[in-house]
mmCIF file of C-alpha atoms in Angstrom:
data_model
loop_
_atom_site.group_PDB
_atom_site.id
_atom_site.type_symbol
_atom_site.label_atom_id
_atom_site.label_comp_id
_atom_site.label_asym_id
_atom_site.label_seq_id
_atom_site.Cartn_x
_atom_site.Cartn_y
_atom_site.Cartn_z
ATOM 1 C CA MET A 327 -17.050 -8.709 1.065
ATOM 2 C CA LEU A 328 -13.691 -8.915 2.804
ATOM 3 C CA THR A 329 -12.430 -11.396 0.223
ATOM 4 C CA ASP A 330 -12.413 -8.580 -2.339
ATOM 5 C CA ILE A 331 -9.547 -6.875 -0.511
ATOM 6 C CA LYS A 332 -6.304 -7.568 -2.366
ATOM 7 C CA ILE A 333 -3.703 -6.259 0.089
ATOM 8 C CA GLY A 334 -0.469 -8.239 -0.023
ATOM 9 C CA GLN A 335 -1.475 -10.527 -2.880
ATOM 10 C CA PHE A 336 0.743 -11.421 -5.811
ATOM 11 C CA PHE A 337 -0.686 -11.625 -9.354
ATOM 12 C CA PRO A 338 1.532 -13.583 -11.756
ATOM 13 C CA ALA A 339 1.896 -12.107 -15.232
ATOM 14 C CA ASN A 340 4.481 -11.873 -17.979
ATOM 15 C CA SER A 341 5.261 -8.186 -17.724
ATOM 16 C CA LEU A 342 8.408 -6.087 -17.466
ATOM 17 C CA LEU A 343 7.564 -5.052 -13.903
ATOM 18 C CA HIS A 344 7.334 -8.679 -12.812
ATOM 19 C CA LYS A 345 10.805 -9.328 -14.228
ATOM 20 C CA LEU A 346 12.514 -6.334 -12.601
ATOM 21 C CA ASP A 347 14.735 -6.898 -9.581
ATOM 22 C CA ALA A 348 12.752 -6.673 -6.341
ATOM 23 C CA ARG A 349 15.407 -4.481 -4.693
ATOM 24 C CA LEU A 350 15.037 -1.906 -7.449
ATOM 25 C CA LYS A 351 11.259 -1.892 -7.002
ATOM 26 C CA ILE A 352 11.489 -1.427 -3.228
ATOM 27 C CA VAL A 353 13.973 1.448 -3.477
ATOM 28 C CA SER A 354 11.943 3.038 -6.285
ATOM 29 C CA LEU A 355 8.789 2.843 -4.163
ATOM 30 C CA PHE A 356 10.567 4.519 -1.249
ATOM 31 C CA ILE A 357 11.838 7.292 -3.521
ATOM 32 C CA LEU A 358 8.366 7.594 -5.044
ATOM 33 C CA ILE A 359 6.806 8.098 -1.604
ATOM 34 C CA VAL A 360 9.338 10.793 -0.728
ATOM 35 C CA GLY A 361 9.082 12.393 -4.174
ATOM 36 C CA ILE A 362 5.300 12.713 -4.050
ATOM 37 C CA PHE A 363 5.673 14.869 -0.930
ATOM 38 C CA VAL A 364 8.663 16.874 -2.219
ATOM 39 C CA PHE A 365 7.668 17.545 -5.845
ATOM 40 C CA ASP A 366 4.199 19.077 -5.547
ATOM 41 C CA SER A 367 3.724 21.433 -8.491
ATOM 42 C CA GLN A 368 1.006 21.048 -11.094
ATOM 43 C CA LEU A 369 3.392 19.704 -13.711
ATOM 44 C CA ASP A 370 4.993 17.388 -11.136
ATOM 45 C CA TYR A 371 1.691 15.700 -10.372
ATOM 46 C CA ILE A 372 0.870 15.349 -14.033
ATOM 47 C CA ILE A 373 4.196 13.504 -14.416
ATOM 48 C CA TRP A 374 3.489 11.348 -11.332
ATOM 49 C CA CYS A 375 0.040 10.398 -12.649
ATOM 50 C CA VAL A 376 1.402 9.560 -16.104
ATOM 51 C CA LEU A 377 4.258 7.547 -14.582
ATOM 52 C CA ILE A 378 2.114 5.465 -12.207
ATOM 53 C CA GLY A 379 -0.623 5.073 -14.825
ATOM 54 C CA SER A 380 1.932 3.801 -17.330
ATOM 55 C CA LEU A 381 3.359 1.352 -14.780
ATOM 56 C CA MET A 382 -0.137 0.071 -13.978
ATOM 57 C CA TYR A 383 -0.716 -0.527 -17.697
ATOM 58 C CA MET A 384 2.688 -2.208 -18.131
ATOM 59 C CA SER A 385 2.044 -4.563 -15.208
ATOM 60 C CA LYS A 386 -0.720 -6.329 -17.216
ATOM 61 C CA ILE A 387 -2.812 -6.539 -14.043
ATOM 62 C CA PRO A 388 -6.549 -5.793 -14.411
ATOM 63 C CA LEU A 389 -7.294 -2.185 -13.517
ATOM 64 C CA LYS A 390 -10.103 -3.228 -11.171
ATOM 65 C CA MET A 391 -7.538 -4.939 -8.929
ATOM 66 C CA PHE A 392 -5.887 -1.590 -8.213
ATOM 67 C CA PHE A 393 -9.195 0.005 -7.299
ATOM 68 C CA ILE A 394 -10.046 -2.983 -5.108
ATOM 69 C CA SER A 395 -6.710 -2.450 -3.344
ATOM 70 C CA ILE A 396 -7.798 1.019 -2.153
ATOM 71 C CA LYS A 397 -11.076 -0.330 -0.778
ATOM 72 C CA PRO A 398 -9.775 -0.519 2.830
ATOM 73 C CA ILE A 399 -8.912 3.201 2.889
ATOM 74 C CA ILE A 400 -11.755 4.616 0.783
ATOM 75 C CA TRP A 401 -13.494 5.996 3.887
ATOM 76 C CA ILE A 402 -10.234 7.579 5.066
ATOM 77 C CA ILE A 403 -9.869 9.270 1.678
ATOM 78 C CA LEU A 404 -13.453 10.562 1.765
ATOM 79 C CA PHE A 405 -13.114 11.760 5.368
ATOM 80 C CA THR A 406 -9.860 13.570 4.518
ATOM 81 C CA PHE A 407 -11.489 15.252 1.526
ATOM 82 C CA ILE A 408 -14.518 16.406 3.548
ATOM 83 C CA LEU A 409 -12.271 17.606 6.383
ATOM 84 C CA HIS A 410 -10.237 19.824 4.049
ATOM 85 C CA LEU A 411 -13.354 20.907 2.189
ATOM 86 C CA PHE A 412 -14.986 22.448 5.260
ATOM 87 C CA THR A 413 -11.997 23.547 7.348
ATOM 88 C CA THR A 414 -9.816 25.419 4.835
ATOM 89 C CA GLN A 415 -10.178 29.193 4.822
ATOM 90 C CA GLY A 416 -10.494 31.007 1.512
ATOM 91 C CA LYS A 417 -12.935 32.146 -1.137
ATOM 92 C CA VAL A 418 -16.371 30.794 -0.253
ATOM 93 C CA ILE A 419 -18.252 28.792 -2.886
ATOM 94 C CA PHE A 420 -21.379 28.318 -0.780
ATOM 95 C CA GLU A 421 -22.312 27.685 2.839
ATOM 96 C CA VAL A 422 -23.926 24.632 4.410
ATOM 97 C CA TRP A 423 -25.472 25.540 7.782
ATOM 98 C CA LYS A 424 -22.519 27.135 9.638
ATOM 99 C CA LEU A 425 -19.867 25.518 7.481
ATOM 100 C CA SER A 426 -18.320 27.130 4.419
ATOM 101 C CA ILE A 427 -17.034 25.325 1.336
ATOM 102 C CA THR A 428 -14.120 27.185 -0.245
ATOM 103 C CA TRP A 429 -12.193 26.866 -3.476
ATOM 104 C CA GLU A 430 -9.018 26.402 -1.445
ATOM 105 C CA GLY A 431 -10.666 23.593 0.548
ATOM 106 C CA LEU A 432 -11.762 21.892 -2.665
ATOM 107 C CA ALA A 433 -8.227 22.179 -4.044
ATOM 108 C CA ASN A 434 -6.548 20.924 -0.842
ATOM 109 C CA GLY A 435 -8.991 18.040 -0.466
ATOM 110 C CA SER A 436 -8.462 16.957 -4.074
ATOM 111 C CA PHE A 437 -4.701 17.245 -3.651
ATOM 112 C CA VAL A 438 -4.582 15.052 -0.526
ATOM 113 C CA CYS A 439 -6.880 12.439 -2.100
ATOM 114 C CA LEU A 440 -4.716 12.330 -5.229
ATOM 115 C CA ARG A 441 -1.623 11.944 -3.079
ATOM 116 C CA LEU A 442 -3.145 9.038 -1.126
ATOM 117 C CA LEU A 443 -4.276 7.338 -4.341
ATOM 118 C CA LEU A 444 -0.826 7.624 -5.897
ATOM 119 C CA LEU A 445 0.780 6.195 -2.763
ATOM 120 C CA MET A 446 -1.661 3.263 -2.632
ATOM 121 C CA PHE A 447 -1.302 2.487 -6.338
ATOM 122 C CA GLY A 448 2.485 2.599 -6.022
ATOM 123 C CA ALA A 449 2.475 0.213 -3.052
ATOM 124 C CA SER A 450 0.015 -2.097 -4.847
ATOM 125 C CA LEU A 451 2.347 -2.250 -7.853
ATOM 126 C CA LEU A 452 5.095 -3.589 -5.597
ATOM 127 C CA THR A 453 3.024 -6.317 -3.928
ATOM 128 C CA PHE A 454 1.114 -7.267 -7.089
ATOM 129 C CA THR A 455 4.280 -7.799 -9.138
ATOM 130 C CA THR A 456 6.618 -9.305 -6.514
ATOM 131 C CA PRO A 457 6.230 -12.780 -4.932
ATOM 132 C CA PRO A 458 6.391 -12.737 -1.096
ATOM 133 C CA LEU A 459 9.545 -14.882 -0.932
ATOM 134 C CA VAL A 460 11.355 -12.679 -3.428
ATOM 135 C CA LEU A 461 10.199 -9.611 -1.512
ATOM 136 C CA SER A 462 11.600 -11.121 1.704
ATOM 137 C CA ASP A 463 14.974 -11.816 0.074
ATOM 138 C CA ALA A 464 15.119 -8.293 -1.340
ATOM 139 C CA LEU A 465 14.303 -6.681 2.022
ATOM 140 C CA GLU A 466 16.955 -8.768 3.721
ATOM 141 C CA ASP A 467 19.520 -7.862 1.083
ATOM 142 C CA LEU A 468 18.754 -4.151 1.418
ATOM 143 C CA MET A 469 19.080 -4.321 5.212
ATOM 144 C CA LYS A 470 22.422 -6.168 5.141
ATOM 145 C CA PRO A 471 24.439 -3.008 5.950
ATOM 146 C CA LEU A 472 22.467 -2.702 9.204
ATOM 147 C CA LYS A 473 23.763 -6.053 10.445
ATOM 148 C CA ARG A 474 27.000 -4.437 11.595
ATOM 149 C CA PHE A 475 24.876 -2.382 14.026
ATOM 150 C CA GLY A 476 23.217 -5.498 15.436
ATOM 151 C CA VAL A 477 19.989 -5.244 13.429
ATOM 152 C CA PRO A 478 18.549 -8.730 12.672
ATOM 153 C CA ALA A 479 17.931 -8.123 8.975
ATOM 154 C CA HIS A 480 16.829 -11.664 8.124
ATOM 155 C CA GLU A 481 14.382 -11.911 11.021
ATOM 156 C CA LEU A 482 12.849 -8.494 10.288
ATOM 157 C CA ALA A 483 12.430 -9.326 6.606
ATOM 158 C CA MET A 484 10.856 -12.664 7.498
ATOM 159 C CA MET A 485 8.429 -11.021 9.952
ATOM 160 C CA MET A 486 7.319 -8.400 7.425
ATOM 161 C CA THR A 487 6.846 -10.990 4.703
ATOM 162 C CA ILE A 488 4.841 -13.332 6.932
ATOM 163 C CA ALA A 489 2.630 -10.443 8.067
ATOM 164 C CA LEU A 490 2.064 -9.384 4.461
ATOM 165 C CA ARG A 491 1.400 -12.975 3.400
ATOM 166 C CA PHE A 492 -1.213 -13.632 6.073
ATOM 167 C CA ILE A 493 -3.309 -10.491 5.505
ATOM 168 C CA PRO A 494 -5.386 -12.141 2.712
ATOM 169 C CA THR A 495 -5.645 -15.337 4.764
ATOM 170 C CA LEU A 496 -6.990 -13.546 7.840
ATOM 171 C CA LEU A 497 -9.406 -11.519 5.721
ATOM 172 C CA GLU A 498 -10.727 -14.718 4.164
ATOM 173 C CA GLU A 499 -11.048 -16.289 7.617
ATOM 174 C CA THR A 500 -12.943 -13.228 8.878
ATOM 175 C CA ASP A 501 -15.325 -13.406 5.937
ATOM 176 C CA LYS A 502 -16.014 -17.092 6.632
ATOM 177 C CA ILE A 503 -16.731 -16.383 10.315
ATOM 178 C CA ILE A 504 -19.102 -13.515 9.443
ATOM 179 C CA LYS A 505 -21.017 -15.721 7.014
ATOM 180 C CA ALA A 506 -21.194 -18.527 9.581
ATOM 181 C CA GLN A 507 -22.524 -16.148 12.243
ATOM 182 C CA LYS A 508 -25.085 -14.672 9.841
ATOM 183 C CA SER A 509 -26.320 -18.165 8.975
ATOM 184 C CA ARG A 510 -27.000 -18.626 12.693
ATOM 185 C CA GLY A 511 -29.093 -15.472 12.795
ATOM 186 C CA ALA A 512 -26.467 -12.944 13.928
ATOM 187 C CA ASP A 513 -27.262 -9.303 13.110
ATOM 188 C CA PHE A 514 -24.362 -6.866 12.743
ATOM 189 C CA MET A 515 -26.153 -3.890 11.165
ATOM 190 C CA THR A 516 -28.979 -2.913 13.544
ATOM 191 C CA GLY A 517 -28.956 -1.232 16.943
ATOM 192 C CA ASN A 518 -26.744 1.454 18.453
ATOM 193 C CA ILE A 519 -22.935 1.520 18.372
ATOM 194 C CA LEU A 520 -22.512 -0.440 21.608
ATOM 195 C CA LYS A 521 -24.857 -3.149 20.383
ATOM 196 C CA ARG A 522 -22.989 -3.434 17.087
ATOM 197 C CA VAL A 523 -19.626 -3.656 18.842
ATOM 198 C CA LYS A 524 -21.024 -6.351 21.135
ATOM 199 C CA ALA A 525 -22.363 -8.226 18.101
ATOM 200 C CA PHE A 526 -18.833 -8.400 16.673
ATOM 201 C CA MET A 527 -17.431 -10.228 19.709
ATOM 202 C CA PRO A 528 -18.450 -13.665 18.304
ATOM 203 C CA ILE A 529 -16.263 -12.762 15.294
ATOM 204 C CA LEU A 530 -13.187 -11.501 17.117
ATOM 205 C CA ILE A 531 -12.817 -14.442 19.509
ATOM 206 C CA PRO A 532 -12.704 -17.222 16.865
ATOM 207 C CA LEU A 533 -10.589 -14.977 14.626
ATOM 208 C CA PHE A 534 -7.944 -14.554 17.346
ATOM 209 C CA ILE A 535 -8.030 -18.277 18.093
ATOM 210 C CA SER A 536 -7.573 -19.070 14.397
ATOM 211 C CA ALA A 537 -4.713 -16.558 14.071
ATOM 212 C CA PHE A 538 -2.859 -18.027 17.074
ATOM 213 C CA ARG A 539 -3.416 -21.548 15.746
ATOM 214 C CA ARG A 540 -1.997 -20.594 12.349
ATOM 215 C CA ALA A 541 0.985 -18.915 14.013
ATOM 216 C CA ASP A 542 1.646 -22.021 16.092
ATOM 217 C CA ASP A 543 1.371 -24.301 13.043
ATOM 218 C CA LEU A 544 3.763 -22.062 11.107
ATOM 219 C CA ALA A 545 6.289 -22.048 13.969
ATOM 220 C CA MET A 546 6.165 -25.856 14.242
ATOM 221 C CA ALA A 547 6.564 -26.242 10.481
ATOM 222 C CA MET A 548 9.601 -23.944 10.470
ATOM 223 C CA GLU A 549 11.189 -25.815 13.383
ATOM 224 C CA ALA A 550 10.490 -29.184 11.710
ATOM 225 C CA ARG A 551 12.466 -27.923 8.711
ATOM 226 C CA CYS A 552 15.372 -26.939 10.987
ATOM 227 C CA TYR A 553 14.866 -23.198 10.613
ATOM 228 C CA HIS A 554 17.165 -21.328 13.026
ATOM 229 C CA GLY A 555 17.401 -17.861 11.533
ATOM 230 C CA GLY A 556 19.404 -16.483 8.658
ATOM 231 C CA VAL A 557 22.889 -17.594 9.737
ATOM 232 C CA GLY A 558 24.421 -19.819 7.076
ATOM 233 C CA ARG A 559 21.293 -19.933 4.941
ATOM 234 C CA THR A 560 21.559 -19.930 1.144
ATOM 235 C CA ARG A 561 19.046 -19.161 -1.614
ATOM 236 C CA LEU A 562 17.940 -21.225 -4.554
ATOM 237 C CA LYS A 563 17.753 -18.098 -6.738
ATOM 238 C CA GLN A 564 20.270 -15.345 -6.142
ATOM 239 C CA LEU A 565 19.202 -11.749 -6.747
ATOM 240 C CA SER A 566 21.102 -10.084 -9.576
ATOM 241 C CA PHE A 567 20.685 -7.032 -11.760
ATOM 242 C CA ALA A 568 20.013 -7.541 -15.476
ATOM 243 C CA SER A 569 20.222 -5.048 -18.324
ATOM 244 C CA ARG A 570 16.509 -4.265 -18.036
ATOM 245 C CA ASP A 571 17.046 -3.273 -14.385
ATOM 246 C CA TYR A 572 19.763 -0.785 -15.320
ATOM 247 C CA ILE A 573 17.563 0.647 -18.080
ATOM 248 C CA ALA A 574 14.616 1.021 -15.692
ATOM 249 C CA MET A 575 16.855 2.601 -13.049
ATOM 250 C CA THR A 576 18.248 5.070 -15.589
ATOM 251 C CA ALA A 577 14.734 6.018 -16.744
ATOM 252 C CA PHE A 578 13.581 6.563 -13.148
ATOM 253 C CA ILE A 579 16.618 8.705 -12.355
ATOM 254 C CA GLY A 580 15.905 10.722 -15.506
ATOM 255 C CA ILE A 581 12.347 11.394 -14.334
ATOM 256 C CA LEU A 582 13.664 12.520 -10.930
ATOM 257 C CA LEU A 583 16.106 14.885 -12.644
ATOM 258 C CA ILE A 584 13.273 16.373 -14.703
ATOM 259 C CA LEU A 585 11.204 16.900 -11.547
ATOM 260 C CA THR A 586 14.206 18.488 -9.822
ATOM 261 C CA VAL A 587 14.697 20.912 -12.718
ATOM 262 C CA ILE A 588 11.017 21.829 -12.588
ATOM 263 C CA LYS A 589 11.312 22.406 -8.838
ATOM 264 C CA ILE A 590 14.323 24.705 -9.305
ATOM 265 C CA VAL A 591 13.112 26.622 -12.360
ATOM 266 C CA PHE A 592 9.498 26.988 -11.210
ATOM 267 C CA PRO A 593 9.735 27.037 -7.395
ATOM 268 C CA HIS A 594 6.413 28.846 -6.937
ATOM 269 C CA MET A 595 4.339 26.790 -9.387
ATOM 270 C CA VAL A 596 2.495 24.881 -6.645
ATOM 271 C CA LEU A 597 -0.813 23.305 -7.473
ATOM 272 C CA PHE A 598 -2.305 23.501 -3.987
ATOM 273 C CA THR A 599 -1.498 25.408 -0.843
ATOM 274 C CA LEU A 600 -1.551 23.404 2.390
#
């Protein structure tokens, strides 16, 4: 059910990734996202898979949690694969009705699916190994230079963290409402599309009411604790780089240099053609 979705959840563990500075993890994730699109040769993707697989193992988080994290986009991945499979021109493998399946379509579809999986696993590593409050402090610290341009760094970081924090809560609330409606005889699986959409209205209305109630309770709680933004606020735990952070940063930069050399020396060694 919806409670199996693990987006935005933190899993405590005694691993190296949990101990790394949150700012380093955020910047590394951003570079990882850009790098996956820039470095696209066969050897590059072998390195990306080994890197992310090693980080998943080092995080000491059960492997099934990472696969549960991609559950919300599994249909998008399948649709993308099928779309490339039937729409890419090339050497035909076989034909289905008026549609042709090509080797190039199979390669492109596999490439895009692998790219999406790597991106999702990388993002899951960040949220699984970083507490929401620490993530908020790191985002605010990274956006500090934007304050001179009038960007409310603290407020933006707080908004993103609250949104990320309440995703599991809203999913759990949705699951409870669905079960309550089913116990009253509601049917969400039969009938045409319009009937199914209409059947979901008894879910959406109480869900919106619950979300607004939680938002109001949160706002009142923050005001009761004299919250007035980030001006003059201090932190119990200050973010600071340790030796392990410098070692991890050096290793990541080394991997990027290796990928850059591969890109320069073998510029035409591309695994798939888009």
